[in-house]
PDB file of C-alpha atoms in Angstrom:
ATOM      1  CA  MET A   1     -15.275 -19.934   1.884  1.00  0.00           C
ATOM      2  CA  ASN A   2     -14.560 -22.515   5.554  1.00  0.00           C
ATOM      3  CA  LYS A   3     -16.743 -20.717   8.322  1.00  0.00           C
ATOM      4  CA  LEU A   4     -14.281 -18.819   9.200  1.00  0.00           C
ATOM      5  CA  SER A   5     -14.577 -16.622   6.359  1.00  0.00           C
ATOM      6  CA  GLU A   6     -18.409 -16.170   5.961  1.00  0.00           C
ATOM      7  CA  GLU A   7     -18.254 -14.902   9.642  1.00  0.00           C
ATOM      8  CA  ILE A   8     -15.655 -12.326   9.116  1.00  0.00           C
ATOM      9  CA  LEU A   9     -17.415 -11.173   6.582  1.00  0.00           C
ATOM     10  CA  GLU A  10     -20.863 -11.162   8.400  1.00  0.00           C
ATOM     11  CA  LYS A  11     -20.090  -9.435  11.574  1.00  0.00           C
ATOM     12  CA  TYR A  12     -16.609  -8.106  11.406  1.00  0.00           C
ATOM     13  CA  GLN A  13     -15.893  -6.267   8.643  1.00  0.00           C
ATOM     14  CA  VAL A  14     -14.972  -2.785  11.080  1.00  0.00           C
ATOM     15  CA  ARG A  15     -11.762  -3.467  13.205  1.00  0.00           C
ATOM     16  CA  LYS A  16     -11.229   0.685  13.137  1.00  0.00           C
ATOM     17  CA  THR A  17     -11.883   1.133  17.034  1.00  0.00           C
ATOM     18  CA  GLN A  18      -9.291  -0.527  20.095  1.00  0.00           C
ATOM     19  CA  ARG A  19     -12.725  -2.695  21.558  1.00  0.00           C
ATOM     20  CA  GLN A  20     -13.174  -3.625  17.310  1.00  0.00           C
ATOM     21  CA  LYS A  21     -10.224  -4.776  17.019  1.00  0.00           C
ATOM     22  CA  LEU A  22     -10.350  -6.521  20.016  1.00  0.00           C
ATOM     23  CA  GLN A  23     -13.707  -8.383  19.498  1.00  0.00           C
ATOM     24  CA  PHE A  24     -11.477  -9.665  16.220  1.00  0.00           C
ATOM     25  CA  ILE A  25      -7.921 -10.931  18.262  1.00  0.00           C
ATOM     26  CA  GLU A  26     -10.664 -12.766  20.233  1.00  0.00           C
ATOM     27  CA  LEU A  27     -11.728 -14.632  17.154  1.00  0.00           C
ATOM     28  CA  ILE A  28      -8.666 -15.269  15.713  1.00  0.00           C
ATOM     29  CA  LYS A  29      -6.898 -16.910  19.413  1.00  0.00           C
ATOM     30  CA  ARG A  30     -10.527 -19.313  19.034  1.00  0.00           C
ATOM     31  CA  ASN A  31      -9.606 -20.549  15.779  1.00  0.00           C
ATOM     32  CA  PHE A  32      -5.744 -20.596  14.952  1.00  0.00           C
ATOM     33  CA  PRO A  33      -3.915 -22.695  17.068  1.00  0.00           C
ATOM     34  CA  ASN A  34       0.063 -20.806  19.225  1.00  0.00           C
ATOM     35  CA  VAL A  35      -1.583 -16.692  17.775  1.00  0.00           C
ATOM     36  CA  CYS A  36       0.724 -14.419  19.493  1.00  0.00           C
ATOM     37  CA  VAL A  37      -0.337 -11.047  20.204  1.00  0.00           C
ATOM     38  CA  GLU A  38       2.785  -7.950  19.652  1.00  0.00           C
ATOM     39  CA  GLU A  39       1.940  -4.949  21.085  1.00  0.00           C
ATOM     40  CA  GLY A  40       3.882  -1.675  20.943  1.00  0.00           C
ATOM     41  CA  GLY A  41       5.004   1.498  18.333  1.00  0.00           C
ATOM     42  CA  ALA A  42       4.986   5.198  18.542  1.00  0.00           C
ATOM     43  CA  ILE A  43       0.792   4.721  17.637  1.00  0.00           C
ATOM     44  CA  LYS A  44       0.138   1.213  19.782  1.00  0.00           C
ATOM     45  CA  SER A  45      -0.558  -1.293  17.591  1.00  0.00           C
ATOM     46  CA  ARG A  46      -1.239  -4.973  17.413  1.00  0.00           C
ATOM     47  CA  ASN A  47       0.123  -7.894  15.320  1.00  0.00           C
ATOM     48  CA  ILE A  48      -1.446 -10.974  14.824  1.00  0.00           C
ATOM     49  CA  ILE A  49       0.747 -13.621  14.224  1.00  0.00           C
ATOM     50  CA  VAL A  50      -0.108 -17.364  13.973  1.00  0.00           C
ATOM     51  CA  GLY A  51       3.096 -20.068  13.388  1.00  0.00           C
ATOM     52  CA  ASP A  52       7.183 -18.433  13.896  1.00  0.00           C
ATOM     53  CA  VAL A  53       8.032 -16.105  11.360  1.00  0.00           C
ATOM     54  CA  ASP A  54      11.594 -16.146  11.808  1.00  0.00           C
ATOM     55  CA  LYS A  55      12.184 -19.610  10.677  1.00  0.00           C
ATOM     56  CA  ALA A  56       9.781 -19.408   8.163  1.00  0.00           C
ATOM     57  CA  LYS A  57      10.564 -19.603   4.138  1.00  0.00           C
ATOM     58  CA  VAL A  58       7.490 -17.148   3.872  1.00  0.00           C
ATOM     59  CA  VAL A  59       5.664 -14.945   5.419  1.00  0.00           C
ATOM     60  CA  PHE A  60       1.943 -14.239   4.154  1.00  0.00           C
ATOM     61  CA  THR A  61       0.760 -10.551   6.063  1.00  0.00           C
ATOM     62  CA  ALA A  62      -2.715  -8.559   5.741  1.00  0.00           C
ATOM     63  CA  HIS A  63      -3.439  -5.532   7.245  1.00  0.00           C
ATOM     64  CA  TYR A  64      -6.470  -5.827   9.090  1.00  0.00           C
ATOM     65  CA  ASP A  65      -6.660  -2.556  10.406  1.00  0.00           C
ATOM     66  CA  THR A  66     -10.161  -0.650   8.954  1.00  0.00           C
ATOM     67  CA  CYS A  67     -10.195   3.013   7.809  1.00  0.00           C
ATOM     68  CA  ALA A  68     -12.411   5.870   8.398  1.00  0.00           C
ATOM     69  CA  ALA A  69     -16.216   6.435   6.029  1.00  0.00           C
ATOM     70  CA  LEU A  70     -15.011   8.766   3.012  1.00  0.00           C
ATOM     71  CA  PRO A  71     -17.171  10.485   0.601  1.00  0.00           C
ATOM     72  CA  PHE A  72     -14.974   9.273  -2.251  1.00  0.00           C
ATOM     73  CA  PRO A  73     -13.531   6.843  -3.250  1.00  0.00           C
ATOM     74  CA  ASN A  74      -9.598   6.635  -2.277  1.00  0.00           C
ATOM     75  CA  LEU A  75      -8.559   5.359  -6.191  1.00  0.00           C
ATOM     76  CA  ILE A  76      -5.687   4.090  -6.685  1.00  0.00           C
ATOM     77  CA  PHE A  77      -4.187   3.473 -10.673  1.00  0.00           C
ATOM     78  CA  PRO A  78      -1.097   1.657  -9.304  1.00  0.00           C
ATOM     79  CA  ARG A  79       0.934   1.269 -13.337  1.00  0.00           C
ATOM     80  CA  ASN A  80       0.538   5.030 -13.545  1.00  0.00           C
ATOM     81  CA  ILE A  81       1.995   7.256 -10.490  1.00  0.00           C
ATOM     82  CA  VAL A  82       0.669  10.116 -12.340  1.00  0.00           C
ATOM     83  CA  LEU A  83      -2.268   9.526 -12.533  1.00  0.00           C
ATOM     84  CA  THR A  84      -2.529   8.337  -8.804  1.00  0.00           C
ATOM     85  CA  VAL A  85      -0.807  11.848  -7.600  1.00  0.00           C
ATOM     86  CA  LEU A  86      -3.138  14.052  -9.288  1.00  0.00           C
ATOM     87  CA  TYR A  87      -5.726  12.420  -7.746  1.00  0.00           C
ATOM     88  CA  SER A  88      -4.895  12.057  -4.549  1.00  0.00           C
ATOM     89  CA  LEU A  89      -4.023  16.185  -4.987  1.00  0.00           C
ATOM     90  CA  LEU A  90      -8.205  16.318  -6.526  1.00  0.00           C
ATOM     91  CA  ILE A  91      -9.749  14.488  -3.716  1.00  0.00           C
ATOM     92  CA  CYS A  92      -7.879  17.467  -0.980  1.00  0.00           C
ATOM     93  CA  VAL A  93      -9.109  19.482  -3.063  1.00  0.00           C
ATOM     94  CA  PRO A  94     -11.874  20.065  -0.084  1.00  0.00           C
ATOM     95  CA  LEU A  95      -9.641  21.268   2.820  1.00  0.00           C
ATOM     96  CA  PHE A  96      -8.471  24.115   0.688  1.00  0.00           C
ATOM     97  CA  VAL A  97     -11.241  25.318  -0.360  1.00  0.00           C
ATOM     98  CA  ILE A  98     -12.339  25.333   3.910  1.00  0.00           C
ATOM     99  CA  MET A  99      -8.774  26.853   4.395  1.00  0.00           C
ATOM    100  CA  PHE A 100      -9.163  29.372   1.516  1.00  0.00           C
ATOM    101  CA  LEU A 101     -12.535  30.277   3.350  1.00  0.00           C
ATOM    102  CA  CYS A 102     -11.286  30.352   6.578  1.00  0.00           C
ATOM    103  CA  ASN A 103      -8.953  32.646   5.873  1.00  0.00           C
ATOM    104  CA  ILE A 104     -10.966  34.668   4.469  1.00  0.00           C
ATOM    105  CA  LEU A 105     -12.855  35.343   8.340  1.00  0.00           C
ATOM    106  CA  LEU A 106      -9.327  35.162  10.373  1.00  0.00           C
ATOM    107  CA  SER A 107      -8.786  38.342   7.921  1.00  0.00           C
ATOM    108  CA  LEU A 108     -11.698  40.193   9.807  1.00  0.00           C
ATOM    109  CA  ILE A 109      -9.861  39.562  12.883  1.00  0.00           C
ATOM    110  CA  THR A 110      -5.908  40.121  11.957  1.00  0.00           C
ATOM    111  CA  THR A 111      -3.932  40.186   8.100  1.00  0.00           C
ATOM    112  CA  ASP A 112      -0.681  38.750  10.143  1.00  0.00           C
ATOM    113  CA  PHE A 113       0.900  36.824   8.064  1.00  0.00           C
ATOM    114  CA  PHE A 114       2.289  34.497  10.378  1.00  0.00           C
ATOM    115  CA  ILE A 115      -0.785  33.891  12.048  1.00  0.00           C
ATOM    116  CA  HIS A 116      -2.512  32.827   9.004  1.00  0.00           C
ATOM    117  CA  TYR A 117       0.337  30.577   8.256  1.00  0.00           C
ATOM    118  CA  PHE A 118       0.269  29.019  10.389  1.00  0.00           C
ATOM    119  CA  PHE A 119      -3.455  28.843  11.189  1.00  0.00           C
ATOM    120  CA  SER A 120      -3.440  27.357   7.958  1.00  0.00           C
ATOM    121  CA  ILE A 121      -1.193  24.173   8.027  1.00  0.00           C
ATOM    122  CA  GLY A 122      -2.901  23.427  11.513  1.00  0.00           C
ATOM    123  CA  LEU A 123      -6.073  23.799  10.201  1.00  0.00           C
ATOM    124  CA  PHE A 124      -5.255  21.543   7.696  1.00  0.00           C
ATOM    125  CA  PHE A 125      -3.489  19.104   9.817  1.00  0.00           C
ATOM    126  CA  LEU A 126      -6.715  19.195  11.562  1.00  0.00           C
ATOM    127  CA  LEU A 127      -9.000  18.662   8.751  1.00  0.00           C
ATOM    128  CA  PHE A 128      -6.475  15.883   6.689  1.00  0.00           C
ATOM    129  CA  LEU A 129      -6.601  13.241  10.541  1.00  0.00           C
ATOM    130  CA  GLY A 130     -10.204  14.513  11.024  1.00  0.00           C
ATOM    131  CA  VAL A 131     -12.005  13.420   7.553  1.00  0.00           C
ATOM    132  CA  PHE A 132      -9.110  10.480   6.487  1.00  0.00           C
ATOM    133  CA  ILE A 133      -8.091   9.242   9.938  1.00  0.00           C
ATOM    134  CA  LEU A 134     -10.396   9.400  12.413  1.00  0.00           C
ATOM    135  CA  GLY A 135     -14.395  10.039  10.651  1.00  0.00           C
ATOM    136  CA  VAL A 136     -16.674   7.266  11.211  1.00  0.00           C
ATOM    137  CA  PRO A 137     -15.643   3.984  10.634  1.00  0.00           C
ATOM    138  CA  ASN A 138     -16.056   2.416   7.313  1.00  0.00           C
ATOM    139  CA  ARG A 139     -18.972  -0.264   7.716  1.00  0.00           C
ATOM    140  CA  HIS A 140     -18.252  -1.901   4.869  1.00  0.00           C
ATOM    141  CA  THR A 141     -14.080  -3.084   3.844  1.00  0.00           C
ATOM    142  CA  ALA A 142     -14.950  -6.707   1.880  1.00  0.00           C
ATOM    143  CA  ASN A 143     -12.241  -5.340  -0.234  1.00  0.00           C
ATOM    144  CA  ASP A 144      -9.797  -3.420   1.421  1.00  0.00           C
ATOM    145  CA  ASN A 145      -9.185  -5.489   3.208  1.00  0.00           C
ATOM    146  CA  THR A 146     -10.828  -8.483   4.596  1.00  0.00           C
ATOM    147  CA  SER A 147      -9.990  -9.910   1.250  1.00  0.00           C
ATOM    148  CA  GLY A 148      -6.712 -10.266   2.248  1.00  0.00           C
ATOM    149  CA  VAL A 149      -7.540 -11.193   5.895  1.00  0.00           C
ATOM    150  CA  VAL A 150     -10.223 -13.595   4.902  1.00  0.00           C
ATOM    151  CA  SER A 151      -6.838 -14.785   2.272  1.00  0.00           C
ATOM    152  CA  LEU A 152      -4.706 -15.952   4.606  1.00  0.00           C
ATOM    153  CA  VAL A 153      -7.752 -17.757   6.756  1.00  0.00           C
ATOM    154  CA  GLU A 154      -8.204 -19.181   3.283  1.00  0.00           C
ATOM    155  CA  LEU A 155      -5.155 -20.380   2.780  1.00  0.00           C
ATOM    156  CA  TYR A 156      -4.431 -21.371   5.942  1.00  0.00           C
ATOM    157  CA  ASP A 157      -6.844 -23.789   6.195  1.00  0.00           C
ATOM    158  CA  ARG A 158      -5.875 -25.290   2.545  1.00  0.00           C
ATOM    159  CA  LEU A 159      -2.204 -26.136   3.768  1.00  0.00           C
ATOM    160  CA  THR A 160      -1.362 -29.825   5.352  1.00  0.00           C
ATOM    161  CA  PRO A 161       0.271 -29.678   7.897  1.00  0.00           C
ATOM    162  CA  GLU A 162       4.467 -30.310   5.850  1.00  0.00           C
ATOM    163  CA  GLU A 163       3.607 -26.888   3.983  1.00  0.00           C
ATOM    164  CA  ARG A 164       2.232 -25.100   7.911  1.00  0.00           C
ATOM    165  CA  GLU A 165       5.815 -25.881   8.780  1.00  0.00           C
ATOM    166  CA  LYS A 166       6.991 -23.482   5.807  1.00  0.00           C
ATOM    167  CA  CYS A 167       5.585 -20.040   6.797  1.00  0.00           C
ATOM    168  CA  ALA A 168       4.398 -17.927   8.872  1.00  0.00           C
ATOM    169  CA  PHE A 169       0.710 -15.549   9.145  1.00  0.00           C
ATOM    170  CA  VAL A 170       0.825 -11.732  10.676  1.00  0.00           C
ATOM    171  CA  PHE A 171      -1.971  -9.626  10.685  1.00  0.00           C
ATOM    172  CA  PHE A 172      -0.884  -6.052  10.682  1.00  0.00           C
ATOM    173  CA  ASP A 173      -2.863  -3.520  12.802  1.00  0.00           C
ATOM    174  CA  ASN A 174      -2.323   0.290  11.692  1.00  0.00           C
ATOM    175  CA  GLU A 175      -1.376   0.349   7.769  1.00  0.00           C
ATOM    176  CA  GLU A 176      -3.990   2.785   7.233  1.00  0.00           C
ATOM    177  CA  ASN A 177      -2.272   4.697   9.466  1.00  0.00           C
ATOM    178  CA  GLY A 178       0.936   5.159   7.754  1.00  0.00           C
ATOM    179  CA  LEU A 179       1.456   1.158   7.375  1.00  0.00           C
ATOM    180  CA  LEU A 180       2.159   1.670  11.371  1.00  0.00           C
ATOM    181  CA  GLY A 181       1.464  -1.912  12.381  1.00  0.00           C
ATOM    182  CA  SER A 182       4.025  -3.324   9.843  1.00  0.00           C
ATOM    183  CA  ALA A 183       7.103  -0.684  11.086  1.00  0.00           C
ATOM    184  CA  TYR A 184       6.615  -1.523  14.319  1.00  0.00           C
ATOM    185  CA  PHE A 185       7.010  -6.233  13.522  1.00  0.00           C
ATOM    186  CA  ARG A 186       9.637  -4.496  11.459  1.00  0.00           C
ATOM    187  CA  ARG A 187      11.968  -3.432  14.170  1.00  0.00           C
ATOM    188  CA  LEU A 188      10.827  -6.565  15.890  1.00  0.00           C
ATOM    189  CA  HIS A 189      11.993  -8.809  13.588  1.00  0.00           C
ATOM    190  CA  LYS A 190      14.536  -7.848  11.827  1.00  0.00           C
ATOM    191  CA  ASN A 191      15.736 -10.657  10.100  1.00  0.00           C
ATOM    192  CA  VAL A 192      12.089 -10.873   8.138  1.00  0.00           C
ATOM    193  CA  GLN A 193      12.721  -7.406   7.224  1.00  0.00           C
ATOM    194  CA  ASN A 194      16.165  -8.525   5.771  1.00  0.00           C
ATOM    195  CA  SER A 195      15.950 -11.778   4.082  1.00  0.00           C
ATOM    196  CA  THR A 196      12.803 -13.480   4.287  1.00  0.00           C
ATOM    197  CA  LEU A 197      10.114 -13.422   1.176  1.00  0.00           C
ATOM    198  CA  VAL A 198       7.647 -11.502   2.603  1.00  0.00           C
ATOM    199  CA  ILE A 199       3.953 -11.630   0.606  1.00  0.00           C
ATOM    200  CA  ASN A 200       1.114  -9.028   1.673  1.00  0.00           C
ATOM    201  CA  ILE A 201      -2.185  -9.539   0.545  1.00  0.00           C
ATOM    202  CA  ASP A 202      -3.801  -6.247   0.379  1.00  0.00           C
ATOM    203  CA  CYS A 203      -8.253  -5.679  -1.613  1.00  0.00           C
ATOM    204  CA  VAL A 204      -7.663  -9.363  -3.831  1.00  0.00           C
ATOM    205  CA  GLY A 205     -11.337  -9.929  -3.837  1.00  0.00           C
ATOM    206  CA  ASP A 206     -12.801  -6.933  -6.959  1.00  0.00           C
ATOM    207  CA  GLY A 207     -10.942  -7.811  -9.999  1.00  0.00           C
ATOM    208  CA  GLU A 208      -9.558  -9.589 -12.710  1.00  0.00           C
ATOM    209  CA  ASN A 209      -5.945  -8.962 -12.449  1.00  0.00           C
ATOM    210  CA  LEU A 210      -4.064  -9.738 -10.109  1.00  0.00           C
ATOM    211  CA  MET A 211      -1.236  -7.554  -9.678  1.00  0.00           C
ATOM    212  CA  LEU A 212       1.690  -8.885  -7.833  1.00  0.00           C
ATOM    213  CA  VAL A 213       5.125  -5.892  -7.248  1.00  0.00           C
ATOM    214  CA  PHE A 214       8.108  -6.839  -6.697  1.00  0.00           C
ATOM    215  CA  PRO A 215      11.828  -5.253  -6.218  1.00  0.00           C
ATOM    216  CA  LYS A 216      13.274  -5.908  -9.284  1.00  0.00           C
ATOM    217  CA  LYS A 217      15.806  -8.201  -7.743  1.00  0.00           C
ATOM    218  CA  LEU A 218      13.443 -10.005  -5.968  1.00  0.00           C
ATOM    219  CA  LEU A 219      11.401 -10.607  -9.560  1.00  0.00           C
ATOM    220  CA  GLU A 220      14.543 -11.679 -11.883  1.00  0.00           C
ATOM    221  CA  GLU A 221      14.644 -14.172  -9.235  1.00  0.00           C
ATOM    222  CA  LEU A 222      11.050 -15.233  -8.477  1.00  0.00           C
ATOM    223  CA  GLY A 223       9.323 -14.588 -11.555  1.00  0.00           C
ATOM    224  CA  ASP A 224       8.911 -17.498 -12.961  1.00  0.00           C
ATOM    225  CA  THR A 225       8.511 -19.889 -10.042  1.00  0.00           C
ATOM    226  CA  ILE A 226       5.352 -17.835  -9.230  1.00  0.00           C
ATOM    227  CA  SER A 227       4.382 -17.650 -13.046  1.00  0.00           C
ATOM    228  CA  LYS A 228       4.462 -21.136 -13.356  1.00  0.00           C
ATOM    229  CA  SER A 229       2.682 -21.386  -9.697  1.00  0.00           C
ATOM    230  CA  PHE A 230      -0.236 -19.822 -10.872  1.00  0.00           C
ATOM    231  CA  GLU A 231      -0.294 -20.557 -14.451  1.00  0.00           C
ATOM    232  CA  ALA A 232      -0.973 -24.013 -12.370  1.00  0.00           C
ATOM    233  CA  VAL A 233      -4.365 -23.293 -11.196  1.00  0.00           C
ATOM    234  CA  SER A 234      -6.668 -24.470 -13.323  1.00  0.00           C
ATOM    235  CA  HIS A 235     -10.036 -22.572 -12.267  1.00  0.00           C
ATOM    236  CA  ASN A 236     -11.149 -19.316 -11.609  1.00  0.00           C
ATOM    237  CA  LYS A 237      -8.266 -17.473 -13.631  1.00  0.00           C
ATOM    238  CA  LEU A 238      -7.123 -13.986 -13.900  1.00  0.00           C
ATOM    239  CA  ASN A 239      -5.105 -12.162 -16.060  1.00  0.00           C
ATOM    240  CA  VAL A 240      -1.771 -11.963 -13.441  1.00  0.00           C
ATOM    241  CA  MET A 241       0.386  -9.247 -13.593  1.00  0.00           C
ATOM    242  CA  LEU A 242       4.431  -8.853 -12.521  1.00  0.00           C
ATOM    243  CA  CYS A 243       5.252  -5.797 -11.958  1.00  0.00           C
ATOM    244  CA  ARG A 244       8.687  -3.997 -11.258  1.00  0.00           C
ATOM    245  CA  SER A 245       8.073  -1.471  -7.384  1.00  0.00           C
ATOM    246  CA  SER A 246      10.323   1.079  -9.384  1.00  0.00           C
ATOM    247  CA  THR A 247       7.031   2.325 -12.057  1.00  0.00           C
ATOM    248  CA  THR A 248       4.203   0.903 -10.157  1.00  0.00           C
ATOM    249  CA  MET A 249       2.885   2.778  -7.048  1.00  0.00           C
ATOM    250  CA  TYR A 250       1.228   0.215  -4.323  1.00  0.00           C
ATOM    251  CA  PRO A 251       1.526   1.913  -0.994  1.00  0.00           C
ATOM    252  CA  SER A 252       0.712  -0.976   1.694  1.00  0.00           C
ATOM    253  CA  ASP A 253       2.589  -3.184   4.466  1.00  0.00           C
ATOM    254  CA  GLN A 254       5.065  -5.145   1.643  1.00  0.00           C
ATOM    255  CA  ALA A 255       6.912  -2.313   1.386  1.00  0.00           C
ATOM    256  CA  GLY A 256       9.365  -2.086   4.177  1.00  0.00           C
ATOM    257  CA  PHE A 257      10.361  -5.220   3.416  1.00  0.00           C
ATOM    258  CA  LYS A 258      13.946  -6.019   1.031  1.00  0.00           C
ATOM    259  CA  LYS A 259      12.084  -9.102  -0.385  1.00  0.00           C
ATOM    260  CA  GLY A 260       8.159  -7.550  -0.210  1.00  0.00           C
ATOM    261  CA  ILE A 261       5.598  -8.869  -2.328  1.00  0.00           C
ATOM    262  CA  GLY A 262       2.626  -6.501  -2.874  1.00  0.00           C
ATOM    263  CA  VAL A 263      -0.535  -8.680  -4.197  1.00  0.00           C
ATOM    264  CA  ALA A 264      -4.171  -7.238  -5.438  1.00  0.00           C
ATOM    265  CA  THR A 265      -6.447  -7.391  -8.000  1.00  0.00           C
ATOM    266  CA  LEU A 266      -7.056  -4.169 -10.180  1.00  0.00           C
ATOM    267  CA  HIS A 267      -9.989  -3.308 -13.054  1.00  0.00           C
ATOM    268  CA  LYS A 268      -9.259  -1.786 -16.430  1.00  0.00           C
ATOM    269  CA  ASN A 269     -10.826   0.811 -18.423  1.00  0.00           C
ATOM    270  CA  PHE A 270      -9.867   3.476 -20.425  1.00  0.00           C
ATOM    271  CA  LEU A 271      -7.631   4.991 -17.797  1.00  0.00           C
ATOM    272  CA  GLY A 272      -5.788   1.807 -17.335  1.00  0.00           C
ATOM    273  CA  TYR A 273      -5.782  -1.095 -14.193  1.00  0.00           C
ATOM    274  CA  TYR A 274      -7.276   0.762 -11.248  1.00  0.00           C
ATOM    275  CA  LEU A 275      -8.580  -0.255  -7.380  1.00  0.00           C
ATOM    276  CA  GLY A 276     -11.679   2.001  -6.899  1.00  0.00           C
ATOM    277  CA  ARG A 277     -14.402   2.256  -4.869  1.00  0.00           C
ATOM    278  CA  ILE A 278     -12.830   1.096  -0.611  1.00  0.00           C
ATOM    279  CA  HIS A 279     -12.947   3.609   1.831  1.00  0.00           C
ATOM    280  CA  THR A 280     -16.782   3.878   0.691  1.00  0.00           C
ATOM    281  CA  CYS A 281     -20.083   1.992   1.927  1.00  0.00           C
ATOM    282  CA  ARG A 282     -19.470   0.682  -1.737  1.00  0.00           C
ATOM    283  CA  ASP A 283     -16.576  -1.366  -0.625  1.00  0.00           C
ATOM    284  CA  THR A 284     -18.957  -4.468  -0.782  1.00  0.00           C
ATOM    285  CA  VAL A 285     -17.810  -6.182  -3.047  1.00  0.00           C
ATOM    286  CA  CYS A 286     -15.269 -10.089  -2.043  1.00  0.00           C
ATOM    287  CA  GLU A 287     -15.131 -12.568  -4.872  1.00  0.00           C
ATOM    288  CA  GLU A 288     -14.880 -15.758  -3.941  1.00  0.00           C
ATOM    289  CA  LYS A 289     -13.452 -17.112  -7.344  1.00  0.00           C
ATOM    290  CA  ASN A 290     -10.793 -14.223  -7.020  1.00  0.00           C
ATOM    291  CA  ILE A 291      -9.764 -15.657  -3.638  1.00  0.00           C
ATOM    292  CA  LYS A 292      -9.847 -19.622  -4.341  1.00  0.00           C
ATOM    293  CA  PHE A 293      -7.627 -18.317  -6.842  1.00  0.00           C
ATOM    294  CA  VAL A 294      -5.066 -16.323  -4.674  1.00  0.00           C
ATOM    295  CA  CYS A 295      -5.130 -18.907  -2.278  1.00  0.00           C
ATOM    296  CA  ASP A 296      -4.527 -21.641  -4.813  1.00  0.00           C
ATOM    297  CA  GLY A 297      -1.154 -20.289  -6.862  1.00  0.00           C
ATOM    298  CA  PHE A 298       0.299 -19.391  -3.169  1.00  0.00           C
ATOM    299  CA  ARG A 299      -0.401 -23.000  -2.026  1.00  0.00           C
ATOM    300  CA  ASN A 300       1.224 -23.975  -5.629  1.00  0.00           C
ATOM    301  CA  LEU A 301       4.651 -21.691  -4.644  1.00  0.00           C
ATOM    302  CA  ILE A 302       4.951 -22.787  -1.133  1.00  0.00           C
ATOM    303  CA  SER A 303       5.465 -26.539  -2.259  1.00  0.00           C
ATOM    304  CA  TYR A 304       7.934 -25.365  -5.462  1.00  0.00           C
ATOM    305  CA  LEU A 305       9.835 -23.126  -1.959  1.00  0.00           C
TER     306      LEU A 305
END
């Protein structure tokens, strides 16, 4: 990896507070030409843009904000939607237990149904916000999503000036808070939302299986070209899977774009393909071979556009 990628992995893995984000923005400004920062949205997002998104043939994106530390991994089975939903419900069980115990205590004061009802809703919201959104910043974010950030850095570094003219690079803010950064970006760049190829790189540092998630029509248009782009990479081979978004659950920033492709690497076990360890102190793996494979494949794609 280049020096900037190594510096990000060593010193800038935590990008949750406004101060930490501003430090990262200054780092990008020092190392890239013509950096634009667009600020706004319901919860202010600072999206970092390199290049001209309105003229680009392809926009590469990755979210740079990072999450709160959790005692359990945010385990995702993109090819098994039922299992992913069940796991999401499972990790909420402790919140329901706390709600139940608090309602028992509340019943010592009142048995009014509406008081208990609204108390439960409010408490669940506060617990969810406190644990999943406003909690202590996770100190280890190698895969989610420092791997996506350094992929953009490495890809830009590998391109010729002519290839860079075809591209733009966007580092989204507030993905962890509900895809708010990309929503603000779409509001400002409706032509990109509706007609530009957007490739969103999120969690590619850990796993042997490269998953690309497409809308059906885009898969029909670009599937063969993208397959050829990665087949031409002769080193660090990963198993490449082209998946339809209608049968794959991968909730990231590509979802809001008509021509959005989501990119991640997955492990596989007896339950199927999965993404694990993220949102915990165990998120420490960012394989250089994965980053090289992803970047070289997309550089080949740029040459075909």
